[in-house]
Coordinates of C-alpha atoms in Angstrom, one line a residue:
M296 CA -15.1 43.3 45.4
A297 CA -11.9 42.6 47.2
K298 CA -8.7 43.9 45.5
Q299 CA -6.8 40.7 46.2
P300 CA -7.4 37.2 47.6
T301 CA -7.3 36.5 51.3
S302 CA -6.1 32.9 50.7
I303 CA -5.3 30.3 48.0
E304 CA -6.5 26.7 48.1
I305 CA -4.4 24.3 46.0
R306 CA -5.9 20.8 45.3
S307 CA -3.9 18.0 43.7
Y308 CA -6.3 15.4 42.4
Q309 CA -5.5 11.7 42.3
V310 CA -5.0 10.9 38.7
G311 CA -2.2 8.3 39.1
F312 CA 0.6 9.1 36.6
G313 CA -0.7 12.5 35.5
D314 CA -1.4 16.0 36.7
C315 CA -4.6 17.8 37.8
F316 CA -4.3 20.9 40.0
L317 CA -7.1 23.3 41.0
L318 CA -6.1 26.7 42.3
S319 CA -8.8 28.5 44.1
F320 CA -8.3 32.2 44.8
V321 CA -10.5 33.2 47.7
Y322 CA -11.6 36.8 47.6
G323 CA -14.6 36.5 49.9
K324 CA -17.4 34.2 51.1
K325 CA -19.2 34.5 47.7
D326 CA -16.2 35.2 45.5
T327 CA -13.7 32.4 44.8
R328 CA -12.1 32.1 41.4
H329 CA -10.7 28.8 40.1
V330 CA -7.9 28.0 37.7
L331 CA -7.6 24.3 36.6
I332 CA -4.0 23.4 35.6
D333 CA -3.9 20.2 33.5
F334 CA -6.2 17.2 33.7
G335 CA -4.8 13.9 32.4
T336 CA -3.6 10.4 33.2
T337 CA -1.7 7.5 31.6
G338 CA -2.2 5.1 34.5
L339 CA -4.4 4.9 37.6
P340 CA -3.8 3.2 41.0
N341 CA -5.2 -0.3 41.4
N342 CA -5.7 -0.5 37.6
G343 CA -8.6 1.9 37.8
K344 CA -10.7 2.6 34.7
P345 CA -10.2 6.2 33.3
S346 CA -13.9 6.1 32.2
D347 CA -15.0 5.9 35.8
H348 CA -12.2 7.7 37.6
M349 CA -11.7 10.8 35.5
K350 CA -15.5 11.5 35.4
R351 CA -15.4 11.3 39.2
V352 CA -12.6 13.8 39.4
A353 CA -14.3 16.1 37.0
D354 CA -17.5 16.0 39.1
E355 CA -15.4 16.8 42.2
I356 CA -13.9 19.8 40.4
A357 CA -17.4 21.0 39.4
K358 CA -18.5 20.6 43.1
V359 CA -15.7 22.9 44.3
V360 CA -16.4 25.5 41.6
G361 CA -20.1 25.4 42.6
T362 CA -23.4 25.3 40.8
G363 CA -23.9 28.2 38.4
N364 CA -20.3 29.3 38.7
R365 CA -17.6 29.3 36.0
L366 CA -14.0 28.3 35.9
T367 CA -11.9 31.4 35.6
A368 CA -9.3 29.6 33.5
V369 CA -8.1 26.3 32.2
V370 CA -4.4 25.7 31.6
A371 CA -3.1 22.9 29.5
T372 CA 0.7 23.0 30.0
H373 CA 1.5 20.8 27.0
R374 CA 0.0 18.0 24.8
H375 CA 1.1 14.9 26.7
A376 CA -1.8 12.5 27.5
D377 CA -1.0 12.6 31.3
H378 CA -1.8 16.3 31.2
I379 CA -4.7 16.6 28.9
S380 CA -6.5 13.3 28.4
G381 CA -9.1 14.2 31.0
F382 CA -10.3 17.1 28.7
A383 CA -11.5 14.4 26.2
T384 CA -15.2 14.2 25.6
D385 CA -15.4 10.6 24.4
G386 CA -16.2 7.5 26.4
K387 CA -12.6 6.7 27.2
T388 CA -12.7 9.1 30.1
G389 CA -16.4 8.9 30.8
Q390 CA -16.8 12.3 29.0
S391 CA -15.0 14.0 31.8
G392 CA -14.1 16.8 29.3
V393 CA -17.8 17.6 28.9
V394 CA -18.1 18.3 32.7
I395 CA -15.1 20.7 32.4
R396 CA -16.5 22.4 29.3
N397 CA -19.8 22.9 31.1
L398 CA -17.9 25.0 33.7
K399 CA -17.4 27.5 30.8
P400 CA -13.8 28.7 31.5
K401 CA -13.3 32.3 30.6
L402 CA -9.7 31.8 29.5
V403 CA -7.9 28.8 28.0
L404 CA -4.1 28.9 28.2
Q405 CA -1.7 26.7 26.2
P406 CA 1.9 26.9 24.9
W407 CA 2.4 28.6 21.5
T408 CA 3.0 25.3 19.7
E409 CA -0.8 24.5 20.2
D410 CA -2.1 27.5 18.3
P411 CA -4.5 26.1 15.7
A412 CA -3.5 28.8 13.3
A413 CA 0.1 28.0 13.7
A414 CA -0.7 24.3 13.2
K415 CA -1.8 25.1 9.7
N416 CA 1.0 27.2 8.4
A417 CA 3.2 28.0 11.4
Q418 CA 4.9 31.0 9.9
R419 CA 5.4 32.6 13.3
A420 CA 5.0 31.9 17.0
T421 CA 1.9 33.5 18.5
G422 CA 2.5 37.1 19.2
A423 CA 6.1 36.8 18.1
A424 CA 8.2 38.1 15.2
P425 CA 8.4 35.8 12.1
A426 CA 10.5 32.7 12.8
S427 CA 13.5 31.7 10.8
R428 CA 13.3 29.2 8.0
R429 CA 13.9 26.4 10.6
G430 CA 11.8 28.0 13.2
G431 CA 8.2 27.6 14.3
K432 CA 7.2 25.7 11.2
S433 CA 9.7 22.9 11.5
L434 CA 9.0 22.4 15.3
V435 CA 5.2 22.4 15.0
S436 CA 5.5 20.0 12.0
A437 CA 7.9 17.8 14.1
L438 CA 5.4 17.7 16.9
A439 CA 2.6 16.7 14.6
S440 CA 4.8 14.0 13.1
M441 CA 5.6 12.9 16.6
N442 CA 2.0 12.1 17.3
D443 CA 1.7 10.0 14.2
L444 CA 5.0 8.2 15.1
A445 CA 3.7 7.6 18.6
A446 CA 0.5 6.0 17.4
R447 CA 2.4 3.6 15.1
V448 CA 4.9 2.7 17.9
Q449 CA 2.0 1.9 20.3
R450 CA 0.4 -0.4 17.7
L451 CA 3.7 -2.1 17.1
A452 CA 4.4 -2.7 20.8
G453 CA 0.8 -3.9 21.2
S454 CA 1.4 -6.6 18.5
K455 CA 4.2 -8.0 20.7
P456 CA 6.6 -9.0 18.0
A457 CA 8.8 -11.9 18.9
W458 CA 12.0 -9.9 18.6
M459 CA 10.9 -7.2 21.1
S460 CA 11.6 -7.8 24.8
V461 CA 8.8 -7.4 27.4
A462 CA 10.6 -4.4 28.9
M463 CA 10.8 -2.7 25.6
Q464 CA 7.2 -3.5 24.8
R465 CA 6.2 -1.9 28.1
E466 CA 8.2 1.3 27.6
L467 CA 7.2 1.8 24.0
S468 CA 3.5 1.2 24.9
F469 CA 3.8 3.9 27.6
L470 CA 5.6 6.4 25.5
G471 CA 3.3 5.7 22.6
A472 CA 0.2 6.3 24.6
E473 CA 1.8 9.4 26.2
N474 CA 2.5 11.1 22.9
I475 CA -0.6 10.2 20.9
A476 CA -2.4 13.4 19.7
N477 CA -5.4 13.0 22.1
R478 CA -7.6 14.6 19.4
S479 CA -10.8 14.7 21.5
A480 CA -9.0 16.6 24.3
I481 CA -7.3 19.0 21.8
D482 CA -10.6 19.7 20.1
N483 CA -12.4 20.3 23.4
L484 CA -9.7 22.7 24.5
I485 CA -10.0 24.6 21.3
A486 CA -13.8 24.6 21.7
M487 CA -13.6 26.0 25.2
G488 CA -11.3 28.8 24.1
T489 CA -13.5 29.8 21.2
A490 CA -16.8 29.6 23.1
D491 CA -18.9 32.8 23.6
G492 CA -17.4 34.9 26.4
A493 CA -14.2 33.0 26.4
K494 CA -10.7 33.7 25.1
A495 CA -7.7 31.5 24.2
R496 CA -4.1 32.4 24.5
Y497 CA -1.1 30.5 23.2
L498 CA 2.0 31.7 25.2
R499 CA 5.7 31.9 25.0
H500 CA 8.3 33.2 27.5
G501 CA 7.6 36.8 28.5
D502 CA 4.0 36.9 27.2
K503 CA 1.1 38.4 29.2
S504 CA -1.1 35.5 30.4
G505 CA -4.4 37.4 30.5
L506 CA -5.1 36.1 34.0
E507 CA -4.4 39.5 35.7
A508 CA -7.6 40.9 34.4
L509 CA -9.6 38.0 35.9
L510 CA -7.7 37.7 39.1
P511 CA -7.3 41.1 40.8
G512 CA -4.2 41.4 42.9
V513 CA -2.5 38.4 41.2
K514 CA 0.5 38.8 38.9
V515 CA 1.4 35.9 36.5
H516 CA 4.8 35.5 35.0
V517 CA 5.1 33.3 31.9
L518 CA 8.6 31.9 32.2
G519 CA 8.3 29.3 29.4
P520 CA 8.4 27.8 26.9
P521 CA 10.5 30.0 24.7
D522 CA 9.6 29.9 21.0
L523 CA 12.1 29.4 18.2
T524 CA 12.7 33.1 17.6
Q525 CA 14.1 33.2 21.2
T526 CA 16.1 29.9 21.2
K527 CA 16.5 26.7 19.3
T528 CA 17.5 24.7 22.4
I529 CA 14.0 23.3 23.1
T530 CA 14.3 21.2 19.9
K531 CA 17.1 19.2 21.6
Q532 CA 17.4 17.2 24.7
K533 CA 20.6 16.6 26.8
S534 CA 21.2 13.0 27.4
S535 CA 22.7 13.4 30.8
D536 CA 23.9 16.0 33.3
P537 CA 25.1 14.6 36.7
N538 CA 24.8 18.1 38.3
E539 CA 21.2 18.7 37.3
F540 CA 19.6 15.3 36.7
W541 CA 19.5 13.9 40.3
Q542 CA 21.6 10.9 39.4
L543 CA 24.7 9.4 41.1
V544 CA 26.4 8.4 37.9
A545 CA 26.1 9.9 34.4
N546 CA 24.1 7.6 32.2
A547 CA 24.8 8.7 28.6
V548 CA 21.9 8.0 26.1
P549 CA 22.8 7.9 22.4
A550 CA 21.8 11.2 20.9
V551 CA 19.1 11.4 18.3
T552 CA 19.8 14.4 16.1
S553 CA 17.2 14.0 13.4
L554 CA 13.4 13.4 13.3
D555 CA 13.9 11.8 9.8
A556 CA 12.9 8.4 11.2
G557 CA 9.5 6.9 11.3
L558 CA 7.4 3.8 11.2
Q559 CA 5.8 2.5 8.0
G560 CA 4.0 -0.6 6.7
D561 CA 0.9 -2.4 7.6
Q562 CA 0.1 -4.2 10.9
G563 CA 3.0 -2.6 12.8
G564 CA 5.7 -3.2 10.1
T565 CA 8.5 -0.6 10.7
V566 CA 11.2 1.0 8.6
G567 CA 14.3 2.6 10.0
R568 CA 16.9 4.7 8.1
G569 CA 20.5 4.0 8.9
R570 CA 23.3 6.6 9.0
N571 CA 24.3 5.8 5.4
G572 CA 20.8 6.0 4.2
G573 CA 20.1 2.3 4.1
R574 CA 16.7 1.1 5.0
G575 CA 15.7 -2.1 6.9
R576 CA 12.3 -3.4 7.8
L577 CA 11.4 -4.4 11.3
G578 CA 8.4 -6.5 11.8
G579 CA 6.5 -7.9 8.8
G580 CA 3.2 -6.7 7.4
N581 CA 0.1 -8.8 7.7
G582 CA 0.6 -9.3 11.4
R583 CA 3.8 -11.3 11.2
S584 CA 6.7 -10.6 13.6
G585 CA 10.1 -9.5 12.4
A586 CA 11.5 -12.8 13.5
T587 CA 9.0 -14.8 11.5
S588 CA 9.4 -12.8 8.3
A589 CA 13.2 -12.8 8.6
A590 CA 13.3 -16.6 9.1
A591 CA 11.4 -17.0 5.8
T592 CA 14.1 -15.1 3.7
V593 CA 17.4 -15.5 5.6
P594 CA 19.6 -18.6 5.4
P595 CA 19.7 -20.5 8.7
D596 CA 23.4 -19.8 9.3
A597 CA 22.8 -16.1 9.0
R598 CA 19.7 -15.7 11.2
W599 CA 21.8 -14.9 14.3
F600 CA 22.8 -11.7 12.5
C601 CA 19.2 -10.8 11.7
D602 CA 18.3 -11.2 15.4
K603 CA 21.1 -8.9 16.3
L604 CA 20.0 -6.3 13.8
Q605 CA 16.4 -6.4 15.0
A606 CA 17.5 -5.9 18.6
L607 CA 19.7 -3.0 17.7
S608 CA 17.0 -1.4 15.6
G609 CA 14.5 -1.9 18.3
Q610 CA 16.8 -0.1 20.8
S611 CA 17.3 2.7 18.2
M612 CA 13.5 3.0 17.9
L613 CA 13.2 3.3 21.7
E614 CA 15.8 6.1 21.8
I615 CA 14.0 8.0 19.0
V616 CA 10.6 7.8 20.9
R617 CA 12.3 8.8 24.1
Q618 CA 13.8 11.8 22.4
L619 CA 10.4 12.8 21.0
D620 CA 8.9 12.5 24.4
Q621 CA 11.5 14.8 25.9
Q622 CA 11.0 17.3 23.1
M623 CA 7.3 17.6 23.9
N624 CA 8.1 18.3 27.6
N625 CA 10.3 21.2 26.5
T626 CA 7.1 22.9 25.1
S627 CA 5.6 23.0 28.7
L628 CA 4.2 26.3 30.0
I629 CA 5.9 27.5 33.1
L630 CA 3.7 29.9 35.2
L631 CA 4.7 31.8 38.3
F632 CA 1.8 33.2 40.4
E633 CA 2.7 36.2 42.6
V634 CA 0.1 37.3 45.1
G635 CA 0.0 38.8 48.6
G636 CA 3.7 38.4 49.0
K637 CA 3.6 34.7 48.1
K638 CA 4.9 33.0 45.0
L639 CA 3.6 29.7 43.5
L640 CA 5.5 28.0 40.7
F641 CA 3.7 25.6 38.2
P642 CA 6.1 24.3 35.6
G643 CA 4.2 21.5 34.0
D644 CA 6.8 19.0 32.7
A645 CA 9.4 21.6 31.7
Q646 CA 12.9 20.2 31.3
I647 CA 16.3 21.6 31.4
E648 CA 16.4 23.3 28.0
N649 CA 13.2 25.2 28.9
W650 CA 14.7 26.2 32.3
S651 CA 18.0 27.1 30.8
Y652 CA 16.5 29.7 28.6
A653 CA 14.5 31.3 31.4
L654 CA 17.3 31.3 33.9
L655 CA 20.5 31.7 31.9
H656 CA 19.9 32.9 28.3
A657 CA 16.8 35.1 28.2
P658 CA 17.3 38.9 28.3
D659 CA 15.5 39.0 31.7
A660 CA 17.3 35.8 33.1
K661 CA 18.9 37.6 36.1
G662 CA 15.6 39.0 37.1
T663 CA 14.0 35.6 36.8
Q664 CA 16.7 34.1 39.0
K665 CA 16.0 36.7 41.6
L666 CA 12.2 36.2 41.3
L667 CA 12.5 32.4 42.0
E668 CA 14.7 32.7 45.0
D669 CA 11.8 33.2 47.4
V670 CA 9.3 30.8 45.9
D671 CA 6.8 29.6 48.6
F672 CA 5.1 26.8 46.7
Y673 CA 6.5 24.5 44.0
K674 CA 4.5 22.0 41.9
V675 CA 7.2 19.3 41.3
G676 CA 7.9 19.1 37.6
H677 CA 7.3 16.0 35.5
H678 CA 6.1 13.8 38.4
G679 CA 9.5 13.9 40.0
S680 CA 11.7 13.0 37.1
R681 CA 15.5 13.6 37.2
N682 CA 15.7 16.3 34.6
A683 CA 12.6 18.5 35.3
T684 CA 13.9 20.0 38.6
P685 CA 17.4 20.9 37.7
R686 CA 19.3 20.6 41.0
K687 CA 21.7 23.6 40.8
L688 CA 19.8 25.7 38.3
L689 CA 16.5 25.5 40.1
W690 CA 16.2 23.5 43.3
E691 CA 19.2 25.0 45.2
R692 CA 18.0 28.4 44.2
F693 CA 14.9 28.0 46.4
R694 CA 16.1 29.7 49.7
K695 CA 13.0 28.6 51.6
R696 CA 14.2 25.0 51.6
K697 CA 16.1 26.1 54.7
G698 CA 14.0 25.4 57.7
R699 CA 11.5 23.5 55.4
Q700 CA 9.5 26.7 54.7
L701 CA 9.0 25.6 51.1
K702 CA 5.8 23.8 50.4
T703 CA 5.8 21.3 47.5
M704 CA 3.2 19.1 45.8
I705 CA 3.8 16.1 43.5
S706 CA 1.4 14.1 41.5
T707 CA 3.1 10.8 40.5
M708 CA 2.9 7.0 40.4
P709 CA 6.0 4.8 40.6
G710 CA 6.7 2.0 38.1
K711 CA 5.3 3.8 35.1
H712 CA 8.3 5.5 33.6
G713 CA 12.1 4.9 33.6
S714 CA 14.0 2.4 35.7
K715 CA 16.0 2.3 38.9
K716 CA 18.7 0.3 37.2
S717 CA 19.5 3.2 34.8
K718 CA 18.7 5.8 37.6
T719 CA 15.8 7.2 35.5
E720 CA 12.9 6.1 37.6
V721 CA 10.0 8.4 38.1
P722 CA 9.8 9.7 40.7
R723 CA 13.6 9.9 41.1
Q724 CA 14.6 8.7 44.6
T725 CA 17.3 11.2 45.2
L726 CA 14.9 14.0 44.3
L727 CA 12.2 12.6 46.5
K728 CA 14.6 12.5 49.4
A729 CA 15.5 16.1 48.9
L730 CA 11.8 17.0 48.7
E731 CA 11.0 15.1 51.9
T732 CA 13.9 16.5 53.9
E733 CA 14.0 20.1 52.6
S734 CA 10.3 20.9 52.0
Q735 CA 6.8 20.2 53.3
L736 CA 5.8 17.6 50.7
L737 CA 2.3 16.5 49.8
S738 CA 2.2 13.6 47.3
T739 CA -0.7 11.8 45.7
E740 CA 1.1 8.6 46.6
D741 CA 0.1 9.3 50.2
L742 CA -3.6 9.7 49.5
Q743 CA -5.9 7.1 51.1
K744 CA -7.9 4.9 48.7
D745 CA -11.1 6.9 48.8
T746 CA -9.5 10.3 49.0
L747 CA -9.5 12.2 45.7
A748 CA -7.2 15.1 46.5
N749 CA -4.5 16.7 48.6
L750 CA -5.4 20.2 49.8
E751 CA -2.9 23.0 50.7
V752 CA -4.3 26.3 52.0
I753 CA -2.0 29.3 51.8
P754 CA -3.2 32.3 53.8
L755 CA -2.2 35.7 52.4

C-alpha cells in the first residue's frame, strides 16, 4: 500500500444553491479513497426537481466510488438544508440518502452541536470540559428551537398573508426551508455513523478528525467550529464589517440579541414580544391574514396604525430569522487537508465569528495563520457570501493569489439569497471579481446543462 496519495481529484457536483464535494485520494490504480463533503440543495437550476436530480447526483457519486467499494468518510459541515438535504431517505430527494448509505462510509464527521447525546442533555461539548451554565446546553437548545421557528416561519410565508410583501415572503420561505431540521437527513447521518464497522465523530476546533488513520499520508486540521467552552462569539453575528464583508458601504442590520422570540398560533398566526414585554399577534388563526383579523377589531380611523405595526413586526421577524440562519453557519466545520506539500481548505459556511476564533483568539491562532498562508485550494465559503470569506482576515492571507496560483471552487446559484440593493447578494459580486482575477476559479454556474460536476485534479 502506498504511504501517501499520488494525486487528489476534487469534484463539485451541480446541486444549484447547495454544496456537494467529493474528494478522491488516489493511492494507486486499485486504491482510491473517497471523502464526501456535504450533499444538499435549496434550489436547482431550471426549476429542477430534487427527487430526480439528487438521486442522479448520488448515483454519479456511487459510480466514482465503484461497485463493491466504500466511502472512506462523509462530512456534514452543518445542519442547513443546502448542505445535508441530499442525505435524506424520503421521496423528496428520490431517496438519494439511501444510495449514500449503501456506500457504507467508515467515518461520519459533524460539528459538536450535532452529537445526539449532546442533543438530549448537552452538559458538555463532545470531548471537551464541562461547559458553563450558558454553554453547550443553551446553544444546542437554541439550535433546536431555531428549527421549530423556521418551520413555522415557512408555513406563515406560504400562507401569503396580505400584510407581507412578495419580497419578504420570498426571503422568509427561503430561510425557513434552509433551517428546517431535515429530520430524515439527520437520522440517516446518525444511522451511517452507528452502522457496523463505522464511527461517528462530533468535532470542535483542535480535535482529531479520525481521518488520518484512514488516509495514510494525509493530515487533517480541524479549525472550527469552536465550542462554547472555547468562545461564546459563535452565538452572535456581526451585522456589518466593511473591511471583511466584501461590501462597498456598511449596511447595518438591527441586532437581535435574544432568541426569546417565536411563532405561535394556528394556521401561521404569529406572536412577537416587544422590548417592554408586550405581545402582539401577527396573522390570525383559522387561515385569516393579519390584515383581515385586524380589520374586524380595529376602528377604521386607526387601521393605518395596525398596518404600520404589522409591517414593522414582519421586518422584525425577518431580522430574527436572518440572525438564526447566521448562527447556524457559525457551527460549520472547517477542515484543512495537508498532503504531499499541498493544502486544501474546506470551510463549509463558516462565518466571521468562526474564523475569528481560529485566526485571532485560539491559543494556536498564530500557527493557524501561518498554516493558511500557503493554501493551494480553497472551497469558497457559503456559496460566495460577503461574510464567509473575510477579506483581510482570510482572503488576503492566501499568498498564492499572486500569479493566480491559488485554485478555488464555488458551488452557488444567483438570485436565491440576499439582494444587490443591500449588497448582500449571494454570490457577492466584489468577491466573485477577486476570485476570477486572483485565482483559478471553477464555478457550478459555468457547468453545461448536462454536466453534473466540475473536476480539479491536483498532482502530488
